[in-house]
Coordinates of N, CA, C and O in Angstrom, one line a residue:
X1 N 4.5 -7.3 -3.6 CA 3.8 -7.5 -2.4 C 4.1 -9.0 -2.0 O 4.1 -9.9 -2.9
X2 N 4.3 -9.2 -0.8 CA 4.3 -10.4 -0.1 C 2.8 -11.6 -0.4 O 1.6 -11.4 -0.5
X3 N 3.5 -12.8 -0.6 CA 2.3 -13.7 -1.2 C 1.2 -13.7 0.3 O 0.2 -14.3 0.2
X4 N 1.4 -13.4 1.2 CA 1.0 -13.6 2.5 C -0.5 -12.3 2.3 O -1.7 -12.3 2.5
X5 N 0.7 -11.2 1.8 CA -0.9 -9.8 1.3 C -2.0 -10.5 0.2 O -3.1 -10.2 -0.1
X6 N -1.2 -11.5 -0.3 CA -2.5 -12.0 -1.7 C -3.0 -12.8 -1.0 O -4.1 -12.9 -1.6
X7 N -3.1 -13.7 0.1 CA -3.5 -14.2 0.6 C -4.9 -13.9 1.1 O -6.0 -14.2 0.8
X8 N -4.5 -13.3 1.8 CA -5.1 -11.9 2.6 C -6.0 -11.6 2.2 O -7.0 -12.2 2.5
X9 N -6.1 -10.5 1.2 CA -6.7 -9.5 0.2 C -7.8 -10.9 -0.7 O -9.0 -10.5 -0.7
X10 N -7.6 -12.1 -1.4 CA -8.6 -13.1 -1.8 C -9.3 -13.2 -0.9 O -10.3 -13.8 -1.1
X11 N -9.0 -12.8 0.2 CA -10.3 -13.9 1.5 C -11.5 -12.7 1.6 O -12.6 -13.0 2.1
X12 N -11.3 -11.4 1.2 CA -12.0 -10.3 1.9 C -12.4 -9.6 0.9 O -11.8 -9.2 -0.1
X13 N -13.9 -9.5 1.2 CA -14.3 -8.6 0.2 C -14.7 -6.7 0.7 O -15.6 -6.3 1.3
X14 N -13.3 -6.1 -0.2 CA -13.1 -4.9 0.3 C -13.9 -3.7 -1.0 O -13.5 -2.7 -1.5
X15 N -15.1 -4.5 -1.1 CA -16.0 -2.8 -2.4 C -16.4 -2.2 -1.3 O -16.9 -2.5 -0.2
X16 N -15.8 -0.7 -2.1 CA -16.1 0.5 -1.1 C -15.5 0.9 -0.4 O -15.6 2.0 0.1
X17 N -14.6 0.1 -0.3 CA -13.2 0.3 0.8 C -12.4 1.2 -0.1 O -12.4 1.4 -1.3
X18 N -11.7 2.0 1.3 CA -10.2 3.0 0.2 C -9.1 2.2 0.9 O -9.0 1.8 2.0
X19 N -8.1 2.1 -0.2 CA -6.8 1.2 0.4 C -5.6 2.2 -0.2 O -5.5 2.6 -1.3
X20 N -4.9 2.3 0.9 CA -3.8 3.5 0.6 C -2.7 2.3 0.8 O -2.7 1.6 1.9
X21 N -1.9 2.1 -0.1 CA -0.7 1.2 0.5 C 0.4 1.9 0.9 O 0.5 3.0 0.5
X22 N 1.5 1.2 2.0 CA 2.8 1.9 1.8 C 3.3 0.7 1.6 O 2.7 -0.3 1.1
X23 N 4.8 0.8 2.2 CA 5.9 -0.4 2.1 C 7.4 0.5 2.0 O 7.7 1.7 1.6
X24 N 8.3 -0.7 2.5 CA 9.3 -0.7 2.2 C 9.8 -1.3 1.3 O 9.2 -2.4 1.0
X25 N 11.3 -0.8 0.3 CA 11.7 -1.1 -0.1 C 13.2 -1.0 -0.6 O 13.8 0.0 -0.2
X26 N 13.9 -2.0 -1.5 CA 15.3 -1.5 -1.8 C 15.5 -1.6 -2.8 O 16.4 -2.2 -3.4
X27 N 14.3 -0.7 -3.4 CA 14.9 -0.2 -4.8 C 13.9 -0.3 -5.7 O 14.0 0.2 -6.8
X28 N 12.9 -0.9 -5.3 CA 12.3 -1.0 -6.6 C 10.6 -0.5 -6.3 O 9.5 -0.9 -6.8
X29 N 10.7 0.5 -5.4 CA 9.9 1.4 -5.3 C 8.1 0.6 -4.6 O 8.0 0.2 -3.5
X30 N 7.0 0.7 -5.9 CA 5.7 0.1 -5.4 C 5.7 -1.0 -6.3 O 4.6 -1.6 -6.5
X31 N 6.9 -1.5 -6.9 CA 6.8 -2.2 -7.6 C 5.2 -2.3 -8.6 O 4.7 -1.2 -8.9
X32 N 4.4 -3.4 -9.0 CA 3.4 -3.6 -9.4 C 2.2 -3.7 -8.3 O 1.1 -4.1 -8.6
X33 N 2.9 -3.1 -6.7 CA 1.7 -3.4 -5.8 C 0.7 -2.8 -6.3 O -0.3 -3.5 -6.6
X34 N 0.5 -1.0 -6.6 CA -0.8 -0.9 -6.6 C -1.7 -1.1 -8.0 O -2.8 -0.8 -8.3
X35 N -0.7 -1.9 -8.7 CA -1.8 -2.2 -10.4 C -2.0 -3.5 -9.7 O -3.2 -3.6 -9.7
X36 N -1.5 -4.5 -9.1 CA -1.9 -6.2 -8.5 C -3.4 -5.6 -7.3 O -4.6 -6.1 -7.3
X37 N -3.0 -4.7 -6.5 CA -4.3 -4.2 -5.6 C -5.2 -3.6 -6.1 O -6.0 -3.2 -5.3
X38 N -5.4 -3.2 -7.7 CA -6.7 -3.1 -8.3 C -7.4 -4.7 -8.9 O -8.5 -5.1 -9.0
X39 N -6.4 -5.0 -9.2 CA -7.2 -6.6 -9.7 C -7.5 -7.2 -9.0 O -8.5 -7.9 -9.2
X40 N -6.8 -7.3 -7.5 CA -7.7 -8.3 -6.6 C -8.2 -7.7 -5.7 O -8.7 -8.4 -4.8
X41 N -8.3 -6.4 -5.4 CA -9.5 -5.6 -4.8 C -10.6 -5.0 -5.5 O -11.1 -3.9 -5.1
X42 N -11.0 -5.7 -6.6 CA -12.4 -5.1 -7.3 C -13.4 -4.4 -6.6 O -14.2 -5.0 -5.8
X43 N -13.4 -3.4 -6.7 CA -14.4 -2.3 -6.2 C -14.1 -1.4 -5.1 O -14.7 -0.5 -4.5
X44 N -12.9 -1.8 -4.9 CA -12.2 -1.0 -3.7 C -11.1 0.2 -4.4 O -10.4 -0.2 -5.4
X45 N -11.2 1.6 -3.8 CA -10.9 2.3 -4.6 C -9.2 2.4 -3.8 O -9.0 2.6 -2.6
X46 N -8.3 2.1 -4.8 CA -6.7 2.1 -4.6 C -6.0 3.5 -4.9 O -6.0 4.0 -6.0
X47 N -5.5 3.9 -3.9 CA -5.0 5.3 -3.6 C -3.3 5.2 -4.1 O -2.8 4.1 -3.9
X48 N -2.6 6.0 -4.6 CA -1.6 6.5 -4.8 C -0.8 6.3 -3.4 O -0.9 7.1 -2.5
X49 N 0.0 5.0 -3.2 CA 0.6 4.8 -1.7 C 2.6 5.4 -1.5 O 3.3 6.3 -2.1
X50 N 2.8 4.8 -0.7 CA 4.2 5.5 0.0 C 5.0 4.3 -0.1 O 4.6 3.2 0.2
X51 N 6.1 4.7 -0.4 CA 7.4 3.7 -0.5 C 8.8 4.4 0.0 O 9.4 5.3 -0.6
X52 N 8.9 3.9 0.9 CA 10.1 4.2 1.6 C 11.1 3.0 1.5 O 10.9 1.9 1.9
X53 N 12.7 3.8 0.8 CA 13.5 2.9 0.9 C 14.1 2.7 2.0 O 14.4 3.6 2.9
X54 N 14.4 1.1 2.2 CA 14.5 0.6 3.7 C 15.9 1.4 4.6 O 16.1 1.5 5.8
X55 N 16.9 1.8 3.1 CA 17.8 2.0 4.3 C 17.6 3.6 4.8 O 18.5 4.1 5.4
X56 N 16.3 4.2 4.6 CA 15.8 5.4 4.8 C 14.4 5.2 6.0 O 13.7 6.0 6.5
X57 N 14.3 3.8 6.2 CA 13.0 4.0 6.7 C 13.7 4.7 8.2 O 13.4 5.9 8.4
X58 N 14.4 4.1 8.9 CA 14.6 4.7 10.8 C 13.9 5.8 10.4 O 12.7 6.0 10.8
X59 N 14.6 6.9 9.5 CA 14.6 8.5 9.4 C 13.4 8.9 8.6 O 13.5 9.9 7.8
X60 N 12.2 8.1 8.8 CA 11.2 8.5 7.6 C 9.8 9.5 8.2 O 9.0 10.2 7.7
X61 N 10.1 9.1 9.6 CA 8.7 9.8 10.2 C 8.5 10.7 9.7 O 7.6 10.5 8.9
X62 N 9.2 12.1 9.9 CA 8.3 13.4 9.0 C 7.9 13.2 7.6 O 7.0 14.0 7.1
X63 N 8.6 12.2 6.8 CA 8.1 12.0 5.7 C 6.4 11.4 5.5 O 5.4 11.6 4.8
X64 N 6.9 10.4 6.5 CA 5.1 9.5 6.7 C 4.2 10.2 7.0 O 3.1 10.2 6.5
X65 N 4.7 10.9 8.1 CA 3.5 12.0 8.6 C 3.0 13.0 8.0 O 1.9 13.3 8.4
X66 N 3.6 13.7 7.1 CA 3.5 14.7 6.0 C 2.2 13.7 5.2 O 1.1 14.1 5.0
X67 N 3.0 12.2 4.8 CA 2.1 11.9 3.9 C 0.7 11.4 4.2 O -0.2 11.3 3.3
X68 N 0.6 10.9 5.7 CA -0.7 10.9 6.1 C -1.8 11.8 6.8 O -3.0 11.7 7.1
X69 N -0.7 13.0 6.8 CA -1.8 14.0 6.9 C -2.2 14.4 5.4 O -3.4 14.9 5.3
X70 N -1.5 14.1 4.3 CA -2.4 14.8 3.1 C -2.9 13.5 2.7 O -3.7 13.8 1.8
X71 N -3.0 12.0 2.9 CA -4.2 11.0 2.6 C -5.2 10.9 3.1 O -6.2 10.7 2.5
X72 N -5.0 11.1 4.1 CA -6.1 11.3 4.9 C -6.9 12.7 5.7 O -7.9 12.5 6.3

């Protein structure tokens, strides 16, 4: 995750909140985002998110949208 999201995420207090992450990437998937977005989102429940590799994103829409109709 970008130091700019840890940024972010310290200023706000999100209990109760659901946080679905996505992102892009090249290669290295969700990396440790969503085990880092349980430690500094305490009480916010962290969903199973989406990673799309970058040189796949153009062509990702039916993927995303598949995956946000079943997150949401």
């Amino acid at each position: 995750m970008p130091m700019a999201m840890y940024t972010f995420l310290e200023h706000y207090d999100l209990t109760g909140k659901r946080i679905i992450p996505f992102c892009t990437n090249e290669g290295s998937g969700m990396g440790s985002s969503e085990r880092d977005l349980k430690k500094i989102c305490k009480g916010a429940a962290i969903e199973k998110g989406l990673s799309i590799h970058g040189a796949e994103a153009a062509d990702s829409r039916g993927t995303v949208e598949a995956w946000i109709k079943k997150v949401l």
